[in-house]
Structure formats: C-alpha cells, structure tokens
PDB file of C-alpha atoms in Angstrom:
ATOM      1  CA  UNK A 131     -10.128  11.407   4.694  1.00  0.00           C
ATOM      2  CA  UNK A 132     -12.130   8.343   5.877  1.00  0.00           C
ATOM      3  CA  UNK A 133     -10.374   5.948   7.615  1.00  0.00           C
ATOM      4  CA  UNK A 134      -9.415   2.894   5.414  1.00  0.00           C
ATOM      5  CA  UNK A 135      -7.771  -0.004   6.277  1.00  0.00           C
ATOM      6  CA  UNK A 136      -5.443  -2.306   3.709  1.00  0.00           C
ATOM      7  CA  UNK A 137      -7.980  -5.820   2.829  1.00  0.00           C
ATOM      8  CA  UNK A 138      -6.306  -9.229   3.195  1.00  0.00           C
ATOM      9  CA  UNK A 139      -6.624 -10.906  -0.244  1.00  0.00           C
ATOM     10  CA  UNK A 140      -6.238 -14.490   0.163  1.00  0.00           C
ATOM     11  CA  UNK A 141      -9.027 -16.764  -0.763  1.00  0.00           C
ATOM     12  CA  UNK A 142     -11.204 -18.191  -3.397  1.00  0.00           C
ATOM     13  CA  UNK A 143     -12.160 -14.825  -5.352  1.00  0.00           C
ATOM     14  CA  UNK A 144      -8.937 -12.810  -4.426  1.00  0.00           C
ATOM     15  CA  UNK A 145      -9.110 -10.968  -7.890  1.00  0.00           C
ATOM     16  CA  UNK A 146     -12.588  -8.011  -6.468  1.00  0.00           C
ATOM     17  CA  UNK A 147     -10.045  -8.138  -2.636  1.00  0.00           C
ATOM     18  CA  UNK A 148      -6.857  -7.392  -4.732  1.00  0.00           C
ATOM     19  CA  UNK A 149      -8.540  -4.592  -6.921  1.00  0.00           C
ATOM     20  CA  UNK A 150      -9.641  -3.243  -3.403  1.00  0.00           C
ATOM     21  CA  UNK A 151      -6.754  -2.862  -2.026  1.00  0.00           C
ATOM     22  CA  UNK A 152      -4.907  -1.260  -4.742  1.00  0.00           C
ATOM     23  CA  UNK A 153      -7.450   1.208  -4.655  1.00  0.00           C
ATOM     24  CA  UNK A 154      -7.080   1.583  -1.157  1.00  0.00           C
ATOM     25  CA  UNK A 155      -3.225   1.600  -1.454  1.00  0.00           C
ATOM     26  CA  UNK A 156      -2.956   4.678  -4.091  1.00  0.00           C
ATOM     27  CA  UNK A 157      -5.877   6.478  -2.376  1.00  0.00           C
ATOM     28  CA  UNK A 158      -4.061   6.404   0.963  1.00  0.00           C
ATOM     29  CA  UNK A 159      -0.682   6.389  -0.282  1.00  0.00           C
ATOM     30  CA  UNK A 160       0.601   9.561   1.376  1.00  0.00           C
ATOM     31  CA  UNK A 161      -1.138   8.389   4.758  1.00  0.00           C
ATOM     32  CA  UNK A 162       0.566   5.125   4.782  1.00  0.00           C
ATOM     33  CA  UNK A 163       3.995   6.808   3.570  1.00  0.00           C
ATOM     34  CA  UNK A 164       4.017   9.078   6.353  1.00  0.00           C
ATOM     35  CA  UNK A 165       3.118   6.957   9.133  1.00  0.00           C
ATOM     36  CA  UNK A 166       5.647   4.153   8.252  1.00  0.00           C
ATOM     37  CA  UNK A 167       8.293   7.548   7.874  1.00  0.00           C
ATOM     38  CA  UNK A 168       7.222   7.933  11.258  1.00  0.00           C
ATOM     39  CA  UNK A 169       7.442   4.972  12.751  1.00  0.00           C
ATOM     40  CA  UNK A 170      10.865   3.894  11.304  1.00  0.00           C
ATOM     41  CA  UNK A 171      12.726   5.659  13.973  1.00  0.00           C
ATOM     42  CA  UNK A 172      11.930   2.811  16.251  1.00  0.00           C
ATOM     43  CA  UNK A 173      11.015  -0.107  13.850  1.00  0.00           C
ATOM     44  CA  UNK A 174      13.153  -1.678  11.556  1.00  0.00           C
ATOM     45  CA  UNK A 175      10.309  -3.656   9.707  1.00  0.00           C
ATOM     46  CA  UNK A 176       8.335   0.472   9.202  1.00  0.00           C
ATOM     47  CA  UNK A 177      11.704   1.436   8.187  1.00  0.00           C
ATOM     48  CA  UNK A 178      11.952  -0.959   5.221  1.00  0.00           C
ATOM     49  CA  UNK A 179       8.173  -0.746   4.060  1.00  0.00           C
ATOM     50  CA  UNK A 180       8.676   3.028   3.870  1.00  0.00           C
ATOM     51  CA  UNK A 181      11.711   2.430   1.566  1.00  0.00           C
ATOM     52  CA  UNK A 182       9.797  -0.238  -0.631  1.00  0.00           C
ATOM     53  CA  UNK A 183       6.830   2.187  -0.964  1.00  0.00           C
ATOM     54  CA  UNK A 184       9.291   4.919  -2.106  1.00  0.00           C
ATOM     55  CA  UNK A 185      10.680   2.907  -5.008  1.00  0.00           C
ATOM     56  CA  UNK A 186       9.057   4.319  -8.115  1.00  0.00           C
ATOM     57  CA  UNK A 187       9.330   0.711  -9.896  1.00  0.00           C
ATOM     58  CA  UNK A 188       6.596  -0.531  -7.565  1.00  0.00           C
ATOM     59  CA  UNK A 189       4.512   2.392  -7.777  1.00  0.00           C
ATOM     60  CA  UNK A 190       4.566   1.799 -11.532  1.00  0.00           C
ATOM     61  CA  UNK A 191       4.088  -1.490 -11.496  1.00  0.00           C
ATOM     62  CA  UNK A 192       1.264  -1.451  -9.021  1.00  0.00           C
ATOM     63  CA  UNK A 193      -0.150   1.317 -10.976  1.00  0.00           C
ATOM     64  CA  UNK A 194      -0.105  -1.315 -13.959  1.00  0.00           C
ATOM     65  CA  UNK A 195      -1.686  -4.042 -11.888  1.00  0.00           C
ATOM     66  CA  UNK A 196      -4.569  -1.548 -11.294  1.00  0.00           C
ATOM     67  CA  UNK A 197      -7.811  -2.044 -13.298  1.00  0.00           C
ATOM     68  CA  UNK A 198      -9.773   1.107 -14.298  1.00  0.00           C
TER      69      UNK A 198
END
C-alpha cells in the first residue's frame, strides 16, 4: 500500500482537505488501527485513539460525512 499520511484541514478551503482525509482515513483504516493497537501498550493517548476508531458510531458517521 503506498504510504499515506492523515492532511491537516484547517484553513480557508478546508472542505477538498477534509474530503482528503476521509479518503485517506477509510483507505488506511486497518493500517492506522493496527499501529495505534500497537502502540497502546506504552501510550495512553494510542490507547484511546485505537478505542475511538473502534466505535462503530464514528465509522458510520464518518462514512456519512464522506462525499462520493
């Protein structure tokens, strides 16, 4: 898979940066799961993300934010 990062979204025309990193977010989603799964051993902060990204009520609601 080619390496992609999460985009910053803040700014003027934050709608295009948003829809990017959705995309980017649901593309990469088991990537980003398992690192943070990783990582929560010694990080609190990886810990909770990993939780957060587990909840199926933000999955569905992201997946609602997402334009096709």
């Amino acid at each position: 898979m080619k390496m992609l990062l999460p985009t910053r979204i803040g700014g003027t025309r934050w709608l295009p940066h948003f829809e990017k990193a959705l995309n980017i977010f649901s593309r990469g989603y088991k990537l980003f799961l398992y690192q943070l799964e990783n990582a929560s051993h010694q990080n609190a902060k990886a810990e909770g993300l990993a939780k957060m990204m587990r909840d199926g009520n933000l999955i569905l609601y992201m997946l609602s934010l997402k334009v096709t």
